[in-house]
Amino acid sequence: MNAMFTHVVVGCNDPEQSAAFYDATFAALGLPGQRHEASAYYGEPGGGMFMVNPPRDGEPATHANGGTIGLAAGDQGAVDAWHAAGLAHGGTDEGAPGRRDMPYAKLYGAYLRDPVGNKLSCFTTNVEEAA
Amino acid sequence: MFTHSYLGTNDVETSRKFYNVTMGTLGYQPVELPHGTVYPSDAGVALVVAKPLNGEAHAPSNGHTLGFQAPDYATVEAWHQAGLANGGTCDGEPGFRANSPGNMYGAYLRDPDGNKVCVFAPNTGPNTGRGE
């Protein structure tokens, strides 16, 4: 046991719309969409799971202000593909793919909001240095 | 899958108190930032609890839940009790959750800012209260 997070859930108001967004974006990261009851989910138990379903309380799903979920990508191409897939499936741009180095690491990442407005990022540490 | 998760707060000190004790029960130590707190894991994943970067007030999401892994039932219970004693509210008592993969043992809290968080431990048999 060394994973910090077991899972993350985000709400949706239109399950088909949100599942289309996440099917496309997670496909870019190599994770096929799966279904269980009203949930679409990605990944496997024990390795971290991402789930999207209508809120359990029956109220509309809302996005946070201040909340971001960070996803890991294997390389820059996956970040680019993730961002493009999201824009093509109901997402909105929150930061185009590019270098976002921090003092502790070289990073390449991008940001999207899903159809509900949930803020997501996708980063890789596998950056390509110019020749 | 995850690099990090960022939860918003409107009161850094209050949320820091809550997360220092609850994340402490899971073995994570705080690193203080000017606008919040980071709880890194050895695997390079981190929880960030901080003020929104856009300067607006934090608002929790309806529908969002962040789940943490615990090693055993006793840790789930310690996490829940620590949260209740430090500004959290109960959103689900410790117990087995039939709708979780493998009928895991979990518990839910709202943090002082209304963010929904939970902890789950693998099912290792009946809870005898002996800490397994």
PDB file of C-alpha atoms in Angstrom:
ATOM      1  CA  MET A   1       0.000   0.000   0.000  1.00  0.00           C
ATOM      2  CA  ASN A   2       1.726   3.156  -1.130  1.00  0.00           C
ATOM      3  CA  ALA A   3      -0.930   5.011  -3.111  1.00  0.00           C
ATOM      4  CA  MET A   4      -2.131   8.171  -1.415  1.00  0.00           C
ATOM      5  CA  PHE A   5      -5.481   8.343  -3.141  1.00  0.00           C
ATOM      6  CA  THR A   6      -7.935   5.482  -3.515  1.00  0.00           C
ATOM      7  CA  HIS A   7     -10.234   7.397  -5.807  1.00  0.00           C
ATOM      8  CA  VAL A   8     -11.614  10.720  -6.887  1.00  0.00           C
ATOM      9  CA  VAL A   9     -15.251  11.289  -7.733  1.00  0.00           C
ATOM     10  CA  VAL A  10     -16.611  14.222  -9.692  1.00  0.00           C
ATOM     11  CA  GLY A  11     -20.269  14.982 -10.201  1.00  0.00           C
ATOM     12  CA  CYS A  12     -22.109  15.298 -13.473  1.00  0.00           C
ATOM     13  CA  ASN A  13     -25.515  16.552 -14.584  1.00  0.00           C
ATOM     14  CA  ASP A  14     -25.552  14.855 -17.967  1.00  0.00           C
ATOM     15  CA  PRO A  15     -23.933  11.420 -17.539  1.00  0.00           C
ATOM     16  CA  GLU A  16     -23.625  10.778 -21.274  1.00  0.00           C
ATOM     17  CA  GLN A  17     -21.994  14.143 -21.909  1.00  0.00           C
ATOM     18  CA  SER A  18     -19.543  13.807 -19.039  1.00  0.00           C
ATOM     19  CA  ALA A  19     -18.761  10.175 -19.852  1.00  0.00           C
ATOM     20  CA  ALA A  20     -18.023  11.177 -23.454  1.00  0.00           C
ATOM     21  CA  PHE A  21     -15.585  13.801 -22.197  1.00  0.00           C
ATOM     22  CA  TYR A  22     -13.832  11.431 -19.805  1.00  0.00           C
ATOM     23  CA  ASP A  23     -13.852   8.473 -22.210  1.00  0.00           C
ATOM     24  CA  ALA A  24     -12.001  10.618 -24.736  1.00  0.00           C
ATOM     25  CA  THR A  25      -9.566  12.265 -22.341  1.00  0.00           C
ATOM     26  CA  PHE A  26      -8.680   9.103 -20.426  1.00  0.00           C
ATOM     27  CA  ALA A  27      -8.288   7.206 -23.715  1.00  0.00           C
ATOM     28  CA  ALA A  28      -5.491   9.674 -24.466  1.00  0.00           C
ATOM     29  CA  LEU A  29      -3.826   8.476 -21.261  1.00  0.00           C
ATOM     30  CA  GLY A  30      -4.353   4.819 -22.122  1.00  0.00           C
ATOM     31  CA  LEU A  31      -7.231   4.220 -19.725  1.00  0.00           C
ATOM     32  CA  PRO A  32     -10.433   2.806 -21.244  1.00  0.00           C
ATOM     33  CA  GLY A  33     -13.806   3.886 -19.917  1.00  0.00           C
ATOM     34  CA  GLN A  34     -15.744   1.390 -17.832  1.00  0.00           C
ATOM     35  CA  ARG A  35     -19.296   1.495 -16.490  1.00  0.00           C
ATOM     36  CA  HIS A  36     -20.879   0.493 -13.199  1.00  0.00           C
ATOM     37  CA  GLU A  37     -24.498   1.412 -12.537  1.00  0.00           C
ATOM     38  CA  ALA A  38     -24.706   5.207 -12.933  1.00  0.00           C
ATOM     39  CA  SER A  39     -20.930   5.652 -12.853  1.00  0.00           C
ATOM     40  CA  ALA A  40     -18.318   5.876 -15.539  1.00  0.00           C
ATOM     41  CA  TYR A  41     -14.938   4.984 -14.133  1.00  0.00           C
ATOM     42  CA  TYR A  42     -11.314   4.816 -15.172  1.00  0.00           C
ATOM     43  CA  GLY A  43      -8.425   2.867 -13.687  1.00  0.00           C
ATOM     44  CA  GLU A  44      -8.614  -0.019 -11.251  1.00  0.00           C
ATOM     45  CA  PRO A  45      -9.091  -0.371  -7.491  1.00  0.00           C
ATOM     46  CA  GLY A  46      -5.721  -0.214  -5.796  1.00  0.00           C
ATOM     47  CA  GLY A  47      -4.135   1.837  -8.533  1.00  0.00           C
ATOM     48  CA  GLY A  48      -6.275   4.912  -8.181  1.00  0.00           C
ATOM     49  CA  MET A  49      -9.687   5.287  -9.733  1.00  0.00           C
ATOM     50  CA  PHE A  50     -11.513   8.221 -11.243  1.00  0.00           C
ATOM     51  CA  MET A  51     -15.292   8.134 -11.195  1.00  0.00           C
ATOM     52  CA  VAL A  52     -17.980  10.401 -12.568  1.00  0.00           C
ATOM     53  CA  ASN A  53     -21.626  10.117 -11.614  1.00  0.00           C
ATOM     54  CA  PRO A  54     -24.576  12.289 -10.563  1.00  0.00           C
ATOM     55  CA  PRO A  55     -24.273  13.529  -6.961  1.00  0.00           C
ATOM     56  CA  ARG A  56     -25.654  11.064  -4.418  1.00  0.00           C
ATOM     57  CA  ASP A  57     -27.778  13.752  -2.779  1.00  0.00           C
ATOM     58  CA  GLY A  58     -29.849  14.252  -5.931  1.00  0.00           C
ATOM     59  CA  GLU A  59     -28.898  17.923  -6.145  1.00  0.00           C
ATOM     60  CA  PRO A  60     -27.215  19.362  -9.242  1.00  0.00           C
ATOM     61  CA  ALA A  61     -23.488  18.805  -9.619  1.00  0.00           C
ATOM     62  CA  THR A  62     -21.408  21.913  -9.123  1.00  0.00           C
ATOM     63  CA  HIS A  63     -17.721  22.555  -9.592  1.00  0.00           C
ATOM     64  CA  ALA A  64     -15.503  23.832  -6.835  1.00  0.00           C
ATOM     65  CA  ASN A  65     -13.640  27.064  -6.812  1.00  0.00           C
ATOM     66  CA  GLY A  66     -10.186  26.140  -5.660  1.00  0.00           C
ATOM     67  CA  GLY A  67     -10.343  22.473  -6.515  1.00  0.00           C
ATOM     68  CA  THR A  68      -8.094  20.870  -9.106  1.00  0.00           C
ATOM     69  CA  ILE A  69      -7.474  17.204  -9.872  1.00  0.00           C
ATOM     70  CA  GLY A  70      -4.042  16.477 -11.275  1.00  0.00           C
ATOM     71  CA  LEU A  71      -3.598  13.573 -13.690  1.00  0.00           C
ATOM     72  CA  ALA A  72      -0.312  12.016 -14.734  1.00  0.00           C
ATOM     73  CA  ALA A  73       0.723  11.496 -18.364  1.00  0.00           C
ATOM     74  CA  GLY A  74       3.595   9.447 -19.719  1.00  0.00           C
ATOM     75  CA  ASP A  75       4.913  12.005 -22.172  1.00  0.00           C
ATOM     76  CA  GLN A  76       4.194  15.324 -23.831  1.00  0.00           C
ATOM     77  CA  GLY A  77       2.260  13.717 -26.657  1.00  0.00           C
ATOM     78  CA  ALA A  78      -0.185  12.257 -24.161  1.00  0.00           C
ATOM     79  CA  VAL A  79      -0.677  15.678 -22.577  1.00  0.00           C
ATOM     80  CA  ASP A  80      -1.359  17.184 -25.996  1.00  0.00           C
ATOM     81  CA  ALA A  81      -3.759  14.374 -26.901  1.00  0.00           C
ATOM     82  CA  TRP A  82      -5.561  14.681 -23.553  1.00  0.00           C
ATOM     83  CA  HIS A  83      -6.094  18.414 -24.040  1.00  0.00           C
ATOM     84  CA  ALA A  84      -7.240  18.093 -27.650  1.00  0.00           C
ATOM     85  CA  ALA A  85      -9.622  15.245 -26.796  1.00  0.00           C
ATOM     86  CA  GLY A  86     -11.175  17.291 -24.029  1.00  0.00           C
ATOM     87  CA  LEU A  87     -11.734  20.331 -26.235  1.00  0.00           C
ATOM     88  CA  ALA A  88     -13.387  18.080 -28.820  1.00  0.00           C
ATOM     89  CA  HIS A  89     -15.740  16.516 -26.260  1.00  0.00           C
ATOM     90  CA  GLY A  90     -17.365  19.338 -24.328  1.00  0.00           C
ATOM     91  CA  GLY A  91     -14.427  20.580 -22.288  1.00  0.00           C
ATOM     92  CA  THR A  92     -13.109  24.126 -22.107  1.00  0.00           C
ATOM     93  CA  ASP A  93      -9.521  25.300 -22.188  1.00  0.00           C
ATOM     94  CA  GLU A  94      -8.053  26.358 -18.864  1.00  0.00           C
ATOM     95  CA  GLY A  95      -4.422  26.396 -19.998  1.00  0.00           C
ATOM     96  CA  ALA A  96      -2.872  25.194 -23.255  1.00  0.00           C
ATOM     97  CA  PRO A  97      -0.199  22.475 -23.260  1.00  0.00           C
ATOM     98  CA  GLY A  98       3.236  23.824 -22.513  1.00  0.00           C
ATOM     99  CA  ARG A  99       6.232  23.875 -20.212  1.00  0.00           C
ATOM    100  CA  ARG A 100       5.352  24.757 -16.652  1.00  0.00           C
ATOM    101  CA  ASP A 101       8.620  24.181 -14.828  1.00  0.00           C
ATOM    102  CA  MET A 102       8.693  24.408 -11.078  1.00  0.00           C
ATOM    103  CA  PRO A 103      11.773  24.905  -8.925  1.00  0.00           C
ATOM    104  CA  TYR A 104      11.819  21.196  -8.117  1.00  0.00           C
ATOM    105  CA  ALA A 105      11.019  19.702 -11.530  1.00  0.00           C
ATOM    106  CA  LYS A 106      10.769  20.191 -15.270  1.00  0.00           C
ATOM    107  CA  LEU A 107       7.126  19.835 -16.175  1.00  0.00           C
ATOM    108  CA  TYR A 108       4.905  19.907 -19.233  1.00  0.00           C
ATOM    109  CA  GLY A 109       1.208  20.235 -18.641  1.00  0.00           C
ATOM    110  CA  ALA A 110      -2.201  21.516 -19.619  1.00  0.00           C
ATOM    111  CA  TYR A 111      -5.505  22.387 -18.000  1.00  0.00           C
ATOM    112  CA  LEU A 112      -9.135  21.740 -18.886  1.00  0.00           C
ATOM    113  CA  ARG A 113     -12.533  22.142 -17.336  1.00  0.00           C
ATOM    114  CA  ASP A 114     -14.937  19.263 -17.828  1.00  0.00           C
ATOM    115  CA  PRO A 115     -18.545  19.897 -18.987  1.00  0.00           C
ATOM    116  CA  VAL A 116     -19.594  20.609 -15.369  1.00  0.00           C
ATOM    117  CA  GLY A 117     -16.680  22.984 -14.834  1.00  0.00           C
ATOM    118  CA  ASN A 118     -14.516  20.684 -12.716  1.00  0.00           C
ATOM    119  CA  LYS A 119     -10.896  21.778 -13.129  1.00  0.00           C
ATOM    120  CA  LEU A 120      -8.384  19.182 -14.271  1.00  0.00           C
ATOM    121  CA  SER A 121      -4.716  19.221 -15.049  1.00  0.00           C
ATOM    122  CA  CYS A 122      -2.539  16.735 -16.872  1.00  0.00           C
ATOM    123  CA  PHE A 123       1.234  16.821 -16.389  1.00  0.00           C
ATOM    124  CA  THR A 124       4.266  14.835 -17.342  1.00  0.00           C
ATOM    125  CA  THR A 125       7.794  15.004 -15.970  1.00  0.00           C
ATOM    126  CA  ASN A 126       9.007  13.309 -19.171  1.00  0.00           C
ATOM    127  CA  VAL A 127       9.814  16.572 -20.947  1.00  0.00           C
ATOM    128  CA  GLU A 128      11.392  16.870 -24.373  1.00  0.00           C
ATOM    129  CA  GLU A 129      14.445  19.083 -24.513  1.00  0.00           C
ATOM    130  CA  ALA A 130      15.049  20.994 -27.734  1.00  0.00           C
ATOM    131  CA  ALA A 131      17.916  19.612 -29.769  1.00  0.00           C
TER     132      ALA A 131
ATOM    133  CA  MET B   1      -2.989   8.061 -12.263  1.00  0.00           C
ATOM    134  CA  PHE B   2      -2.888  11.148 -10.044  1.00  0.00           C
ATOM    135  CA  THR B   3      -0.161  13.744  -9.603  1.00  0.00           C
ATOM    136  CA  HIS B   4      -1.978  15.708  -6.944  1.00  0.00           C
ATOM    137  CA  SER B   5      -5.316  16.904  -5.718  1.00  0.00           C
ATOM    138  CA  TYR B   6      -5.922  20.508  -4.768  1.00  0.00           C
ATOM    139  CA  LEU B   7      -8.703  21.322  -2.320  1.00  0.00           C
ATOM    140  CA  GLY B   8      -9.709  24.920  -1.706  1.00  0.00           C
ATOM    141  CA  THR B   9      -9.982  26.608   1.674  1.00  0.00           C
ATOM    142  CA  ASN B  10     -11.071  29.980   2.958  1.00  0.00           C
ATOM    143  CA  ASP B  11      -9.193  29.689   6.258  1.00  0.00           C
ATOM    144  CA  VAL B  12      -5.685  28.304   6.030  1.00  0.00           C
ATOM    145  CA  GLU B  13      -5.190  27.894   9.766  1.00  0.00           C
ATOM    146  CA  THR B  14      -8.466  26.063  10.329  1.00  0.00           C
ATOM    147  CA  SER B  15      -7.993  23.713   7.403  1.00  0.00           C
ATOM    148  CA  ARG B  16      -4.346  23.154   8.336  1.00  0.00           C
ATOM    149  CA  LYS B  17      -5.385  22.045  11.821  1.00  0.00           C
ATOM    150  CA  PHE B  18      -7.916  19.608  10.356  1.00  0.00           C
ATOM    151  CA  TYR B  19      -5.583  18.141   7.746  1.00  0.00           C
ATOM    152  CA  ASN B  20      -2.484  18.054   9.940  1.00  0.00           C
ATOM    153  CA  VAL B  21      -4.233  15.664  12.322  1.00  0.00           C
ATOM    154  CA  THR B  22      -6.232  13.657   9.793  1.00  0.00           C
ATOM    155  CA  MET B  23      -3.365  13.262   7.328  1.00  0.00           C
ATOM    156  CA  GLY B  24      -1.133  12.573  10.332  1.00  0.00           C
ATOM    157  CA  THR B  25      -3.165   9.470  11.143  1.00  0.00           C
ATOM    158  CA  LEU B  26      -2.332   8.254   7.618  1.00  0.00           C
ATOM    159  CA  GLY B  27       1.357   8.981   8.033  1.00  0.00           C
ATOM    160  CA  TYR B  28       1.697  12.216   6.031  1.00  0.00           C
ATOM    161  CA  GLN B  29       3.507  15.303   7.270  1.00  0.00           C
ATOM    162  CA  PRO B  30       2.642  18.914   6.371  1.00  0.00           C
ATOM    163  CA  VAL B  31       4.766  21.326   4.377  1.00  0.00           C
ATOM    164  CA  GLU B  32       3.515  24.862   4.907  1.00  0.00           C
ATOM    165  CA  LEU B  33       3.044  27.302   2.032  1.00  0.00           C
ATOM    166  CA  PRO B  34       2.104  30.983   2.289  1.00  0.00           C
ATOM    167  CA  HIS B  35      -1.409  30.247   1.011  1.00  0.00           C
ATOM    168  CA  GLY B  36      -1.931  26.744   2.340  1.00  0.00           C
ATOM    169  CA  THR B  37      -0.386  23.389   3.089  1.00  0.00           C
ATOM    170  CA  VAL B  38       1.005  20.483   1.062  1.00  0.00           C
ATOM    171  CA  TYR B  39       1.013  16.854   2.210  1.00  0.00           C
ATOM    172  CA  PRO B  40       3.412  14.957  -0.050  1.00  0.00           C
ATOM    173  CA  SER B  41       3.655  11.182  -0.298  1.00  0.00           C
ATOM    174  CA  ASP B  42       6.829   9.170  -0.779  1.00  0.00           C
ATOM    175  CA  ALA B  43       5.493   8.196  -4.208  1.00  0.00           C
ATOM    176  CA  GLY B  44       5.513  11.801  -5.410  1.00  0.00           C
ATOM    177  CA  VAL B  45       1.785  12.362  -5.140  1.00  0.00           C
ATOM    178  CA  ALA B  46       0.514  15.231  -3.009  1.00  0.00           C
ATOM    179  CA  LEU B  47      -2.555  16.701  -1.404  1.00  0.00           C
ATOM    180  CA  VAL B  48      -2.645  20.501  -1.533  1.00  0.00           C
ATOM    181  CA  VAL B  49      -5.087  22.411   0.673  1.00  0.00           C
ATOM    182  CA  ALA B  50      -4.842  26.085  -0.095  1.00  0.00           C
ATOM    183  CA  LYS B  51      -6.651  29.261  -1.033  1.00  0.00           C
ATOM    184  CA  PRO B  52      -7.908  29.390  -4.633  1.00  0.00           C
ATOM    185  CA  LEU B  53      -5.284  30.860  -6.916  1.00  0.00           C
ATOM    186  CA  ASN B  54      -7.777  33.217  -8.588  1.00  0.00           C
ATOM    187  CA  GLY B  55      -8.291  35.175  -5.381  1.00  0.00           C
ATOM    188  CA  GLU B  56     -11.990  34.345  -5.220  1.00  0.00           C
ATOM    189  CA  ALA B  57     -13.607  32.601  -2.283  1.00  0.00           C
ATOM    190  CA  HIS B  58     -13.354  28.840  -2.097  1.00  0.00           C
ATOM    191  CA  ALA B  59     -16.579  27.038  -2.923  1.00  0.00           C
ATOM    192  CA  PRO B  60     -16.933  23.262  -2.543  1.00  0.00           C
ATOM    193  CA  SER B  61     -18.140  21.115  -5.420  1.00  0.00           C
ATOM    194  CA  ASN B  62     -21.326  19.115  -5.147  1.00  0.00           C
ATOM    195  CA  GLY B  63     -20.499  15.673  -6.421  1.00  0.00           C
ATOM    196  CA  HIS B  64     -16.787  15.714  -5.656  1.00  0.00           C
ATOM    197  CA  THR B  65     -15.217  13.245  -3.247  1.00  0.00           C
ATOM    198  CA  LEU B  66     -11.535  12.621  -2.599  1.00  0.00           C
ATOM    199  CA  GLY B  67     -10.591   9.211  -1.195  1.00  0.00           C
ATOM    200  CA  PHE B  68      -7.434   8.356   0.753  1.00  0.00           C
ATOM    201  CA  GLN B  69      -5.988   4.952   1.390  1.00  0.00           C
ATOM    202  CA  ALA B  70      -5.606   3.608   4.928  1.00  0.00           C
ATOM    203  CA  PRO B  71      -3.769   0.429   5.891  1.00  0.00           C
ATOM    204  CA  ASP B  72      -6.373  -0.992   8.281  1.00  0.00           C
ATOM    205  CA  TYR B  73      -9.704  -0.489  10.031  1.00  0.00           C
ATOM    206  CA  ALA B  74      -8.195   1.125  13.132  1.00  0.00           C
ATOM    207  CA  THR B  75      -6.600   3.818  10.990  1.00  0.00           C
ATOM    208  CA  VAL B  76      -9.932   4.566   9.335  1.00  0.00           C
ATOM    209  CA  GLU B  77     -11.478   5.024  12.780  1.00  0.00           C
ATOM    210  CA  ALA B  78      -8.572   7.150  14.041  1.00  0.00           C
ATOM    211  CA  TRP B  79      -8.808   9.362  10.951  1.00  0.00           C
ATOM    212  CA  HIS B  80     -12.549   9.854  11.434  1.00  0.00           C
ATOM    213  CA  GLN B  81     -12.261  10.669  15.139  1.00  0.00           C
ATOM    214  CA  ALA B  82      -9.365  13.063  14.517  1.00  0.00           C
ATOM    215  CA  GLY B  83     -11.402  14.898  11.926  1.00  0.00           C
ATOM    216  CA  LEU B  84     -14.474  15.225  14.128  1.00  0.00           C
ATOM    217  CA  ALA B  85     -12.292  16.635  16.919  1.00  0.00           C
ATOM    218  CA  ASN B  86     -10.705  19.220  14.613  1.00  0.00           C
ATOM    219  CA  GLY B  87     -13.484  21.011  12.792  1.00  0.00           C
ATOM    220  CA  GLY B  88     -14.783  18.275  10.516  1.00  0.00           C
ATOM    221  CA  THR B  89     -18.332  16.981  10.295  1.00  0.00           C
ATOM    222  CA  CYS B  90     -19.459  13.389   9.853  1.00  0.00           C
ATOM    223  CA  ASP B  91     -20.551  12.414   6.366  1.00  0.00           C
ATOM    224  CA  GLY B  92     -20.528   8.656   7.020  1.00  0.00           C
ATOM    225  CA  GLU B  93     -19.516   6.611  10.066  1.00  0.00           C
ATOM    226  CA  PRO B  94     -16.714   4.048   9.811  1.00  0.00           C
ATOM    227  CA  GLY B  95     -17.996   0.770   8.436  1.00  0.00           C
ATOM    228  CA  PHE B  96     -17.995  -1.628   5.520  1.00  0.00           C
ATOM    229  CA  ARG B  97     -19.252  -0.141   2.262  1.00  0.00           C
ATOM    230  CA  ALA B  98     -21.037  -2.724   0.134  1.00  0.00           C
ATOM    231  CA  ASN B  99     -20.833  -0.520  -2.960  1.00  0.00           C
ATOM    232  CA  SER B 100     -17.044  -0.254  -2.787  1.00  0.00           C
ATOM    233  CA  PRO B 101     -14.757  -2.686  -4.618  1.00  0.00           C
ATOM    234  CA  GLY B 102     -14.210  -5.659  -2.318  1.00  0.00           C
ATOM    235  CA  ASN B 103     -16.566  -4.355   0.409  1.00  0.00           C
ATOM    236  CA  MET B 104     -13.888  -2.110   1.888  1.00  0.00           C
ATOM    237  CA  TYR B 105     -13.956  -0.429   5.296  1.00  0.00           C
ATOM    238  CA  GLY B 106     -14.382   3.301   4.983  1.00  0.00           C
ATOM    239  CA  ALA B 107     -15.558   6.530   6.554  1.00  0.00           C
ATOM    240  CA  TYR B 108     -16.519   9.977   5.325  1.00  0.00           C
ATOM    241  CA  LEU B 109     -16.009  13.523   6.594  1.00  0.00           C
ATOM    242  CA  ARG B 110     -16.591  17.059   5.421  1.00  0.00           C
ATOM    243  CA  ASP B 111     -13.580  19.246   6.088  1.00  0.00           C
ATOM    244  CA  PRO B 112     -14.068  22.710   7.650  1.00  0.00           C
ATOM    245  CA  ASP B 113     -14.532  24.177   4.149  1.00  0.00           C
ATOM    246  CA  GLY B 114     -17.161  21.627   3.121  1.00  0.00           C
ATOM    247  CA  ASN B 115     -14.941  19.459   0.944  1.00  0.00           C
ATOM    248  CA  LYS B 116     -15.985  15.807   1.050  1.00  0.00           C
ATOM    249  CA  VAL B 117     -13.172  13.403   1.910  1.00  0.00           C
ATOM    250  CA  CYS B 118     -13.097   9.715   2.757  1.00  0.00           C
ATOM    251  CA  VAL B 119     -10.694   6.992   3.772  1.00  0.00           C
ATOM    252  CA  PHE B 120     -10.811   3.332   2.816  1.00  0.00           C
ATOM    253  CA  ALA B 121      -8.946   0.272   4.053  1.00  0.00           C
ATOM    254  CA  PRO B 122      -8.901  -3.131   2.349  1.00  0.00           C
ATOM    255  CA  ASN B 123     -11.345  -5.724   3.670  1.00  0.00           C
ATOM    256  CA  THR B 124      -9.340  -8.164   5.793  1.00  0.00           C
ATOM    257  CA  GLY B 125     -12.323  -9.831   7.436  1.00  0.00           C
ATOM    258  CA  PRO B 126     -14.709  -8.894  10.243  1.00  0.00           C
ATOM    259  CA  ASN B 127     -13.864  -5.858  12.338  1.00  0.00           C
ATOM    260  CA  THR B 128     -13.041  -7.342  15.720  1.00  0.00           C
ATOM    261  CA  GLY B 129     -11.873  -4.032  17.162  1.00  0.00           C
ATOM    262  CA  ARG B 130      -8.386  -5.387  17.670  1.00  0.00           C
ATOM    263  CA  GLY B 131      -6.923  -3.028  15.123  1.00  0.00           C
ATOM    264  CA  GLU B 132      -6.459  -5.340  12.170  1.00  0.00           C
TER     265      GLU B 132
END
